[in-house]
Amino acid sequence: MTTPAGTTPAPAQPAVVMRDVGKAFAARRILDDFALTIARGEFVALLGRSGSGKTTLLRILAELDTVDEGTVLAPRNRSVVFQEPRLIPSERVWRNVLLGLPRRESTLARAQEALAEVNLADHARAWPHTLSGGEAQRVALARALVHRPDLLLLDEPFAALDALTRLRTQALVHELWHRHRPAVLLVTHDVDEALRLADRVVVLTDGKVGLDLRVDLPRPREGTGSRFGDLRSQLLAELGVARPSSPA
C-alpha cells in the first residue's frame, strides 16, 4: 500500500505506553514521572548506569512488579528472557520450551518447531545440564518465542556469554525479531550491542528518559563507521563516560 503524495504515513500503533510512572523502594525513588512508548514491532534498547532502574522497569512491563503511580499499557501476550536461562534441570529441553503453554498446545511438534528456529531441533530430548551456555540461552529464547509474543522483554540475555557466542546470539535475536516482529525491550549495559540491534536506544537517567536516540543506520550493523561512532559518543556522554582523547 502506498501513501499518497503530500501526506504523512500514519504512525505505528503503540504496543507499550507508560505515562507518569513512579516507583520507589523504601526512600529511594527508582522511576519518577517516567514516560515511554514502544510501537508495535519496534526494537528498543534500554541503557542506564548500574542501579538506575532498568530491570525494575522491565519487571513492571512483565507484571512481576507493580507501580506506585502512573499508567502502564502493554500487550497481554508477552514473554521474558533473563540473563540466566532458568531451565528446569529435571525436564528435557522440549518440556522446558513448552512451560506455560496450555496443555492442548504442549506438543513435541510445537517444541521442535520453536527449537528449529534457534538451530536446536536435534536437542529436543537433551537434558539441560548437557547444554553449553549459549545453547541454554537459545532454549530460553525458544521458550519465549513459542508463545508468539506481542512483546518480548530481554533482560541482559547475552551478559553471561563469551564474546563470540554473544555476537552469534545477538545475530540470532535480530533474525528472530525480523521474522516475527514483536515489540522488543532489551535491557543492556553494552552500548555497541544496543546500537547494533535497536531502532531506538533509551537512556534511563535519574528515573526519567535522559536520552531517546533514533538509530538511523542500515541493517545489518557491523559496529564501524563514523555515524556509528557519533551515536556511541552521544550515548556514552549521557551515561557519564568521557570520550577517549584523540591521539596527538
XYZ file of N, CA and C in Angstrom:
744
model
N 0.856 -1.193 0.000
C 0.000 0.000 0.000
C 0.893 1.245 0.000
N 0.615 2.187 -0.859
C 1.430 3.389 -0.941
C 0.721 4.553 -0.270
N 1.525 5.516 0.159
C 0.982 6.716 0.787
C 0.847 7.801 -0.266
N -0.320 8.443 -0.411
C -0.484 9.492 -1.423
C 0.527 10.610 -1.245
N 0.940 11.198 -2.354
C 1.924 12.284 -2.307
C 1.405 13.416 -1.432
N 2.325 13.988 -0.646
C 1.968 15.133 0.180
C 1.351 14.764 1.518
N 1.228 13.459 1.805
C 0.676 13.042 3.090
C 1.747 12.369 3.916
N 1.516 12.301 5.211
C 2.468 11.664 6.128
C 1.923 10.302 6.536
N 2.751 9.239 6.460
C 2.265 7.926 6.874
C 1.770 7.956 8.317
N 0.709 7.195 8.581
C 0.173 7.120 9.938
C 1.203 6.471 10.852
N 1.379 6.992 12.060
C 2.333 6.384 12.977
C 1.904 4.980 13.383
N 2.887 4.126 13.674
C 2.579 2.756 14.104
C 1.834 2.787 15.427
N 0.910 1.859 15.586
C 0.164 1.763 16.830
C 1.102 1.341 17.967
N 0.916 1.900 19.159
C 1.817 1.546 20.258
C 1.542 0.155 20.809
N 2.603 -0.534 21.163
C 2.489 -1.791 21.903
C 2.601 -1.520 23.401
N 3.427 -0.541 23.756
C 3.663 -0.189 25.164
C 3.468 1.304 25.338
N 2.713 1.672 26.361
C 2.577 3.071 26.750
C 2.754 3.155 28.265
N 3.749 3.940 28.693
C 3.970 4.193 30.117
C 3.905 5.706 30.321
N 3.031 6.143 31.229
C 2.858 7.569 31.476
C 2.883 7.860 32.972
N 3.658 8.872 33.341
C 3.665 9.366 34.729
C 3.944 8.243 35.735
N 4.829 7.341 35.362
C 5.089 6.165 36.198
C 6.060 6.505 37.323
N 5.701 6.120 38.525
C 6.576 6.283 39.677
C 6.769 4.963 40.392
N 7.993 4.728 40.867
C 8.307 3.515 41.614
C 9.421 3.822 42.594
N 9.226 3.426 43.848
C 10.247 3.650 44.875
C 10.414 2.381 45.688
N 11.625 2.182 46.182
C 11.919 1.135 47.143
C 12.423 1.813 48.407
N 11.651 1.667 49.487
C 11.937 2.401 50.723
C 11.944 3.894 50.392
N 13.040 4.595 50.720
C 13.083 6.045 50.471
C 13.694 6.375 49.118
N 14.080 5.356 48.351
C 14.793 5.603 47.096
C 13.823 5.584 45.919
N 13.816 6.665 45.173
C 12.950 6.807 44.007
C 13.662 6.197 42.803
N 13.092 5.150 42.221
C 13.705 4.477 41.083
C 13.202 5.050 39.766
N 11.885 5.174 39.626
C 11.274 5.796 38.455
C 10.467 6.991 38.929
N 10.597 8.109 38.218
C 9.972 9.352 38.670
C 9.324 10.047 37.478
N 7.994 10.002 37.417
C 7.261 10.628 36.315
C 7.789 10.115 34.972
N 8.005 8.809 34.913
C 8.632 8.179 33.751
C 7.610 7.974 32.640
N 8.050 8.191 31.398
C 7.176 8.011 30.235
C 7.949 7.333 29.111
N 7.297 6.360 28.464
C 7.922 5.644 27.353
C 6.828 5.041 26.485
N 7.023 5.128 25.170
C 6.135 4.471 24.213
C 6.977 3.601 23.290
N 6.513 2.389 23.048
C 7.161 1.479 22.101
C 6.114 1.057 21.090
N 6.398 1.256 19.815
C 5.451 0.897 18.758
C 5.434 -0.612 18.541
N 4.361 -1.082 17.946
C 4.295 -2.500 17.581
C 5.425 -2.815 16.609
N 6.135 -3.886 16.885
C 7.219 -4.303 16.013
C 8.512 -3.532 16.175
N 8.552 -2.584 17.104
C 9.753 -1.760 17.289
C 10.716 -2.425 18.265
N 11.997 -2.268 18.000
C 13.059 -2.818 18.856
C 13.700 -1.653 19.605
N 13.518 -1.618 20.925
C 14.060 -0.548 21.762
C 15.052 -1.148 22.747
N 16.228 -0.533 22.858
C 17.220 -0.926 23.854
C 17.216 0.089 24.984
N 17.385 -0.391 26.198
C 17.372 0.457 27.386
C 18.729 0.392 28.071
N 19.386 1.551 28.158
C 20.669 1.685 28.835
C 20.498 2.503 30.108
N 21.474 2.398 30.986
C 21.481 3.194 32.209
C 22.594 2.697 33.109
N 23.007 3.550 34.012
C 24.042 3.135 34.952
C 23.517 2.031 35.854
N 24.417 1.296 36.493
C 24.016 0.246 37.426
C 23.135 0.839 38.519
N 22.021 0.166 38.793
C 21.110 0.645 39.814
C 20.163 1.732 39.363
N 20.139 2.023 38.051
C 19.293 3.113 37.555
C 17.826 2.726 37.442
N 17.518 1.432 37.521
C 16.132 1.003 37.456
C 15.738 0.291 36.178
N 16.719 -0.101 35.359
C 16.411 -0.748 34.079
C 15.627 -2.047 34.284
N 16.147 -2.904 35.150
C 15.474 -4.186 35.376
C 14.136 -3.991 36.069
N 14.040 -3.014 36.949
C 12.753 -2.710 37.579
C 11.725 -2.344 36.526
N 12.106 -1.519 35.568
C 11.199 -1.129 34.504
C 10.748 -2.352 33.705
N 11.691 -3.222 33.355
C 11.338 -4.427 32.618
C 10.404 -5.315 33.439
N 10.666 -5.451 34.730
C 9.819 -6.282 35.583
C 8.398 -5.708 35.690
N 8.283 -4.396 35.638
C 6.947 -3.773 35.634
C 6.203 -4.173 34.372
N 6.875 -4.113 33.222
C 6.227 -4.491 31.969
C 5.904 -5.981 31.928
N 6.688 -6.783 32.648
C 6.433 -8.223 32.715
C 5.388 -8.583 33.771
N 4.885 -7.581 34.477
C 3.924 -7.764 35.576
C 4.518 -8.572 36.730
N 5.824 -8.441 36.909
C 6.490 -9.042 38.060
C 6.650 -8.030 39.187
N 6.488 -6.752 38.880
C 6.480 -5.663 39.861
C 5.310 -4.746 39.535
N 4.856 -4.007 40.531
C 3.787 -3.036 40.328
C 4.357 -1.629 40.424
N 3.594 -0.661 39.906
C 4.000 0.738 40.006
C 3.318 1.378 41.213
N 3.919 2.442 41.729
C 3.298 3.207 42.813
C 2.257 4.171 42.269
N 2.522 4.706 41.082
C 1.552 5.570 40.419
C 1.840 5.574 38.930
N 0.862 6.068 38.163
C 1.036 6.167 36.723
C 0.252 5.100 35.974
N 0.408 5.132 34.652
C -0.321 4.249 33.746
C 0.663 3.382 32.980
N 0.377 2.082 32.912
C 1.184 1.142 32.127
C 0.236 0.325 31.259
N 0.390 0.447 29.949
C -0.392 -0.336 28.993
C 0.577 -1.188 28.176
N 0.327 -2.493 28.141
C 1.209 -3.410 27.421
C 0.388 -4.608 26.951
N 0.853 -5.300 25.915
C 0.108 -6.460 25.426
C -0.026 -7.541 26.499
N -1.135 -8.239 26.469
C -1.315 -9.357 27.401
C -0.338 -10.488 27.082
N -0.065 -10.680 25.794
C 0.811 -11.772 25.372
C 2.246 -11.273 25.332
N 2.996 -11.569 26.388
C 4.379 -11.100 26.483
C 5.252 -12.222 27.026
N 6.532 -12.177 26.700
C 7.496 -13.181 27.154
C 8.751 -12.482 27.643
N 9.458 -13.146 28.566
C 10.671 -12.582 29.155
C 11.817 -13.573 29.008
N 12.992 -13.067 28.637
C 14.231 -13.849 28.669
C 15.180 -13.132 29.614
N 15.644 -13.856 30.635
C 16.524 -13.277 31.640
C 17.988 -13.564 31.309
N 18.882 -13.007 32.123
C 20.315 -13.236 31.929
C 20.650 -14.713 32.091
N 20.009 -15.376 33.065
C 20.195 -16.813 33.250
C 19.063 -17.536 32.523
N 19.353 -18.660 31.864
C 18.309 -19.357 31.101
C 17.139 -19.856 31.955
N 17.380 -20.167 33.224
C 16.328 -20.601 34.146
C 15.582 -21.825 33.628
N 16.348 -22.819 33.179
C 15.757 -24.073 32.729
C 15.550 -24.996 33.928
N 14.546 -25.842 33.850
C 14.277 -26.815 34.905
C 15.140 -28.045 34.644
N 16.107 -28.344 35.519
C 17.066 -29.419 35.223
C 16.446 -30.810 35.130
N 15.310 -31.005 35.773
C 14.680 -32.331 35.782
C 13.765 -32.560 34.578
N 13.667 -31.572 33.697
C 12.833 -31.697 32.497
C 13.697 -31.626 31.243
N 13.359 -32.441 30.259
C 14.099 -32.385 28.999
C 13.868 -31.039 28.302
N 14.741 -30.752 27.345
C 14.706 -29.447 26.685
C 13.323 -29.144 26.126
N 12.701 -30.084 25.453
C 11.426 -29.789 24.810
C 10.343 -29.474 25.825
N 10.413 -30.104 26.992
C 9.456 -29.792 28.058
C 9.699 -28.380 28.601
N 10.963 -27.983 28.700
C 11.283 -26.621 29.136
C 10.721 -25.585 28.168
N 10.796 -25.875 26.887
C 10.311 -24.930 25.886
C 8.814 -24.688 26.032
N 8.078 -25.698 26.438
C 6.619 -25.607 26.473
C 6.062 -25.084 27.791
N 6.925 -24.711 28.715
C 6.448 -24.227 30.007
C 5.499 -23.042 29.839
N 4.364 -23.131 30.485
C 3.404 -22.032 30.450
C 2.376 -22.128 29.347
N 2.563 -23.025 28.383
C 1.569 -23.196 27.326
C 0.396 -24.038 27.830
N -0.805 -23.806 27.329
C -1.926 -24.691 27.656
C -1.613 -26.123 27.254
N -2.158 -27.066 27.986
C -1.831 -28.475 27.741
C -2.131 -28.890 26.309
N -3.232 -28.391 25.747
C -3.608 -28.799 24.385
C -2.580 -28.352 23.349
N -1.766 -27.337 23.698
C -0.746 -26.845 22.770
C 0.643 -27.387 23.099
N 0.751 -28.151 24.164
C 2.065 -28.612 24.630
C 2.437 -29.926 23.956
N 2.793 -29.822 22.699
C 3.152 -30.999 21.925
C 4.629 -30.968 21.567
N 5.192 -32.143 21.370
C 6.588 -32.237 20.960
C 6.809 -31.501 19.641
N 5.852 -31.598 18.724
C 5.996 -30.927 17.430
C 6.085 -29.414 17.604
N 5.288 -28.862 18.516
C 5.326 -27.411 18.771
C 6.688 -27.011 19.335
N 7.222 -27.820 20.249
C 8.535 -27.523 20.820
C 9.632 -27.628 19.770
N 9.576 -28.653 18.933
C 10.598 -28.822 17.905
C 10.561 -27.688 16.886
N 9.375 -27.187 16.597
C 9.261 -26.044 15.684
C 9.977 -24.824 16.260
N 9.777 -24.582 17.560
C 10.437 -23.445 18.209
C 11.947 -23.669 18.291
N 12.351 -24.885 18.608
C 13.782 -25.188 18.712
C 14.472 -25.078 17.352
N 13.769 -25.433 16.294
C 14.359 -25.309 14.957
C 14.686 -23.854 14.639
N 13.878 -22.934 15.152
C 14.123 -21.512 14.888
C 15.402 -21.020 15.550
N 15.849 -21.695 16.605
C 17.092 -21.297 17.269
C 18.201 -22.317 16.995
N 17.995 -23.129 15.944
C 19.003 -24.094 15.481
C 19.332 -25.167 16.521
N 18.296 -25.620 17.235
C 18.490 -26.669 18.242
C 17.462 -27.786 18.094
N 16.990 -28.025 16.888
C 15.960 -29.040 16.688
C 16.416 -30.416 17.135
N 17.710 -30.694 17.029
C 18.218 -32.016 17.401
C 18.508 -32.137 18.899
N 18.179 -31.095 19.678
C 18.411 -31.138 21.129
C 17.110 -31.263 21.919
N 16.021 -31.583 21.255
C 14.723 -31.593 21.930
C 14.693 -32.534 23.126
N 15.321 -33.688 23.016
C 15.267 -34.677 24.092
C 16.484 -34.619 25.022
N 17.330 -33.618 24.834
C 18.507 -33.478 25.696
C 18.101 -32.985 27.083
N 19.004 -33.197 28.051
C 18.813 -32.654 29.398
C 19.534 -31.307 29.495
N 19.002 -30.376 30.260
C 19.628 -29.053 30.353
C 21.102 -29.069 30.739
N 21.514 -30.006 31.597
C 22.907 -29.989 32.056
C 23.895 -30.345 30.951
N 23.403 -30.875 29.835
C 24.305 -31.230 28.725
C 24.515 -30.066 27.761
N 23.841 -28.946 27.971
C 23.915 -27.820 27.049
C 25.047 -26.861 27.420
N 25.604 -26.213 26.417
C 26.528 -25.111 26.677
C 25.727 -23.890 27.111
N 26.427 -22.847 27.572
C 25.738 -21.634 27.986
C 24.951 -21.005 26.855
N 25.547 -20.976 25.674
C 24.864 -20.405 24.521
C 23.658 -21.233 24.107
N 23.778 -22.559 24.164
C 22.649 -23.423 23.822
C 21.509 -23.252 24.814
N 21.846 -23.168 26.101
C 20.810 -22.987 27.117
C 20.059 -21.668 26.909
N 20.796 -20.617 26.531
C 20.131 -19.335 26.310
C 19.256 -19.382 25.061
N 19.657 -20.168 24.069
C 18.814 -20.323 22.884
C 17.541 -21.097 23.215
N 17.625 -22.041 24.131
C 16.418 -22.733 24.594
C 15.482 -21.731 25.279
N 16.062 -20.821 26.082
C 15.246 -19.794 26.732
C 14.562 -18.905 25.699
N 15.265 -18.603 24.609
C 14.653 -17.823 23.530
C 13.510 -18.602 22.870
N 13.741 -19.891 22.622
C 12.684 -20.716 22.036
C 11.468 -20.755 22.952
N 11.704 -20.855 24.252
C 10.597 -20.879 25.226
C 9.811 -19.569 25.182
N 10.513 -18.440 24.982
C 9.832 -17.152 24.881
C 9.042 -17.053 23.579
N 9.630 -17.511 22.484
C 9.005 -17.336 21.175
C 7.865 -18.308 20.923
N 7.848 -19.444 21.624
C 6.785 -20.429 21.401
C 5.420 -19.848 21.762
N 5.417 -18.799 22.591
C 4.169 -18.131 22.955
C 3.720 -17.119 21.909
N 4.573 -16.906 20.880
C 4.295 -15.920 19.831
C 3.919 -14.571 20.440
N 4.836 -14.010 21.220
C 4.510 -12.808 21.995
C 4.373 -11.561 21.127
N 3.541 -10.656 21.596
C 3.464 -9.327 21.000
C 4.519 -8.396 21.595
N 5.020 -8.766 22.787
C 6.068 -8.004 23.456
C 7.094 -8.978 24.012
N 8.346 -8.804 23.592
C 9.450 -9.640 24.056
C 10.369 -8.789 24.922
N 10.551 -9.209 26.169
C 11.358 -8.478 27.135
C 12.652 -9.244 27.364
N 13.781 -8.586 27.136
C 15.093 -9.228 27.220
C 15.921 -8.527 28.293
N 16.228 -9.229 29.372
C 16.962 -8.636 30.488
C 18.418 -9.102 30.465
N 19.250 -8.367 29.738
C 20.674 -8.687 29.582
C 20.888 -10.155 29.220
N 20.253 -10.642 28.176
C 20.311 -12.081 27.877
C 21.653 -12.568 27.354
N 22.548 -11.639 26.982
C 23.845 -12.042 26.428
C 24.989 -11.856 27.418
N 24.707 -11.309 28.595
C 25.770 -10.868 29.503
C 26.665 -12.005 29.981
N 26.122 -13.203 30.146
C 26.900 -14.313 30.696
C 27.612 -15.132 29.617
N 27.494 -14.720 28.356
C 28.073 -15.489 27.253
C 29.462 -14.977 26.898
N 30.303 -15.870 26.366
C 31.605 -15.422 25.892
C 31.408 -14.555 24.655
N 32.465 -13.826 24.283
C 32.340 -12.786 23.261
C 31.812 -13.318 21.936
N 32.334 -14.450 21.465
C 31.912 -14.982 20.169
C 30.474 -15.477 20.226
N 30.120 -16.205 21.297
C 28.749 -16.696 21.443
C 27.775 -15.535 21.582
N 28.214 -14.466 22.249
C 27.366 -13.285 22.406
C 27.022 -12.695 21.041
N 28.019 -12.545 20.164
C 27.767 -11.979 18.838
C 26.829 -12.871 18.028
N 27.032 -14.174 18.120
C 26.165 -15.102 17.382
C 24.731 -15.048 17.904
N 24.576 -14.952 19.220
C 23.235 -14.918 19.801
C 22.557 -13.586 19.507
N 23.319 -12.501 19.500
C 22.758 -11.205 19.089
C 22.220 -11.291 17.662
N 23.003 -11.893 16.767
C 22.566 -12.030 15.373
C 21.296 -12.872 15.290
N 21.208 -13.914 16.111
C 20.017 -14.764 16.123
C 18.798 -13.984 16.617
N 18.971 -13.202 17.663
C 17.859 -12.396 18.173
C 17.379 -11.420 17.103
N 18.310 -10.794 16.415
C 17.923 -9.875 15.335
C 17.139 -10.601 14.255
N 17.603 -11.790 13.873
C 16.917 -12.565 12.836
C 15.505 -12.952 13.284
N 15.369 -13.383 14.548
C 14.058 -13.794 15.054
C 13.112 -12.600 15.160
N 13.637 -11.464 15.611
C 12.814 -10.249 15.666
C 12.342 -9.855 14.271
N 13.251 -9.889 13.309
C 12.901 -9.510 11.935
C 11.837 -10.446 11.371
N 11.883 -11.722 11.759
C 10.936 -12.712 11.234
C 9.557 -12.569 11.871
N 9.513 -12.350 13.180
C 8.242 -12.376 13.911
C 7.703 -10.986 14.254
N 8.565 -10.004 14.335
C 8.212 -8.608 14.591
C 7.401 -8.363 15.862
N 7.803 -8.937 16.998
C 7.212 -8.446 18.239
C 7.821 -7.095 18.587
N 7.164 -6.340 19.424
C 7.849 -5.210 20.059
C 8.873 -5.806 21.021
N 10.059 -5.186 21.094
C 11.135 -5.702 21.947
C 11.663 -4.588 22.841
N 11.860 -4.928 24.114
C 12.624 -4.057 25.014
C 13.813 -4.855 25.507
N 15.014 -4.413 25.141
C 16.266 -5.056 25.537
C 16.953 -4.206 26.590
N 17.122 -4.752 27.790
C 17.912 -4.109 28.833
C 19.355 -4.577 28.684
N 20.277 -3.623 28.608
C 21.676 -3.973 28.402
C 22.577 -2.907 29.010
N 23.837 -3.294 29.287
C 24.876 -2.341 29.673
C 25.806 -2.025 28.490
N 25.609 -2.727 27.382
C 26.544 -2.680 26.262
C 26.050 -1.696 25.206
N 26.728 -0.566 25.071
C 26.322 0.469 24.124
C 26.367 -0.049 22.693
N 27.442 -0.752 22.329
C 27.557 -1.262 20.960
C 26.453 -2.267 20.650
N 26.132 -3.119 21.617
C 25.048 -4.088 21.445
C 23.729 -3.373 21.174
N 23.453 -2.330 21.948
C 22.228 -1.556 21.760
C 22.174 -0.950 20.360
N 23.279 -0.389 19.895
C 23.304 0.249 18.580
C 23.211 -0.765 17.446
N 23.765 -1.953 17.642
C 23.686 -2.969 16.592
C 22.261 -3.489 16.408
N 21.492 -3.567 17.507
C 20.220 -4.270 17.450
C 18.986 -3.371 17.357
N 19.024 -2.196 17.962
C 17.781 -1.461 18.232
C 17.435 -0.417 17.175
N 16.128 -0.141 17.076
C 15.649 1.002 16.307
C 15.862 2.296 17.088
N 15.694 2.215 18.405
C 15.891 3.351 19.307
C 16.652 2.868 20.522
N 17.471 3.767 21.071
C 18.160 3.491 22.325
C 17.729 4.550 23.336
N 17.186 4.098 24.452
C 16.707 4.977 25.513
C 17.658 4.853 26.699
N 18.080 6.002 27.231
C 18.951 6.013 28.411
C 18.127 6.468 29.609
N 18.136 5.642 30.651
C 17.420 5.949 31.887
C 18.349 6.733 32.809
N 17.949 7.950 33.132
C 18.763 8.852 33.946
C 17.896 9.484 35.021
N 18.269 9.254 36.292
C 17.537 9.858 37.416
C 16.039 9.570 37.350
N 15.713 8.350 36.988
C 14.324 7.929 36.988
C 13.499 8.362 35.808
N 14.122 9.040 34.835
C 13.419 9.530 33.649
C 14.205 9.155 32.395
N 13.607 9.440 31.241
C 14.317 9.246 29.978
C 15.285 10.404 29.800
N 16.572 10.122 29.923
C 17.586 11.149 29.737
C 17.889 11.398 28.278
N 17.770 10.346 27.464
C 18.056 10.456 26.035
C 17.254 9.383 25.323
N 16.617 9.758 24.229
C 15.870 8.816 23.382
C 16.427 8.990 21.979
N 17.266 8.055 21.564
C 18.087 8.211 20.366
C 17.622 7.274 19.261
N 17.228 7.833 18.137
C 16.874 7.038 16.964
C 18.145 6.555 16.279
N 18.229 5.252 16.013
C 19.422 4.681 15.365
C 19.169 4.650 13.863
N 19.641 5.665 13.181
C 19.377 5.833 11.748
C 20.480 5.201 10.912
N 20.693 3.910 11.131
C 21.723 3.166 10.412
C 21.092 1.968 9.717
N 21.546 1.649 8.500
C 21.008 0.467 7.810
C 21.438 -0.814 8.522
N 20.617 -1.836 8.369
C 20.939 -3.155 8.916
C 21.441 -4.053 7.787
N 22.283 -5.040 8.111
C 22.893 -5.315 9.429
C 23.992 -4.313 9.743
N 24.268 -4.147 11.042
C 25.229 -3.149 11.506
C 26.472 -3.838 12.046
N 27.621 -3.366 11.587
C 28.874 -4.013 11.953
C 29.585 -3.323 13.116
N 29.070 -2.191 13.564
C 29.719 -1.501 14.674
C 30.899 -0.656 14.241
N 30.915 -0.275 12.970
C 32.012 0.556 12.453
C 31.416 1.760 11.730
N 32.272 2.676 11.337
C 31.837 3.844 10.581
C 31.662 5.060 11.468
N 31.727 6.233 10.840
C 31.705 7.480 11.610
C 30.354 7.720 12.280
N 29.243 7.376 11.595
C 27.931 7.602 12.193
C 27.722 6.716 13.413
N 28.155 5.470 13.335
C 28.078 4.570 14.493
C 28.885 5.160 15.649
N 30.055 5.677 15.331
C 30.891 6.286 16.362
C 30.248 7.510 16.986
N 29.580 8.317 16.169
C 28.898 9.508 16.692
C 27.773 9.122 17.648
N 26.983 8.123 17.258
C 25.887 7.668 18.121
C 26.427 7.089 19.423
N 27.513 6.332 19.318
C 28.139 5.768 20.522
C 28.582 6.885 21.460
N 29.187 7.926 20.913
C 29.659 9.037 21.735
C 28.508 9.740 22.449
N 27.377 9.920 21.760
C 26.217 10.538 22.389
C 25.726 9.711 23.579
N 25.671 8.423 23.381
C 25.194 7.550 24.457
C 26.171 7.522 25.628
N 27.454 7.431 25.331
C 28.451 7.401 26.404
C 28.439 8.713 27.192
N 28.235 9.822 26.491
C 28.176 11.112 27.186
C 26.991 11.150 28.148
N 25.842 10.651 27.707
C 24.656 10.631 28.578
C 24.869 9.699 29.772
N 25.655 8.642 29.557
C 25.941 7.689 30.636
C 27.070 8.166 31.551
N 27.656 9.313 31.225
C 28.707 9.871 32.068
C 30.075 9.301 31.823
N 30.264 8.707 30.638
C 31.557 8.131 30.279
C 32.255 9.097 29.327
N 33.414 9.605 29.721
C 34.127 10.577 28.897
C 34.596 9.930 27.618
N 34.502 10.681 26.525
C 35.009 10.173 25.245
C 36.529 10.165 25.282
N 37.153 9.040 24.830
C 38.614 8.981 24.828
C 39.234 10.112 24.019
N 40.321 10.638 24.493
C 41.007 11.707 23.772
C 41.624 11.163 22.497
N 41.629 11.998 21.452
C 42.255 11.596 20.183
C 43.764 11.600 20.355
N 44.467 10.652 19.726
C 45.922 10.644 19.826
C 46.535 11.885 19.234
N 47.607 12.348 19.828
C 48.280 13.562 19.339
C 48.907 13.310 17.988
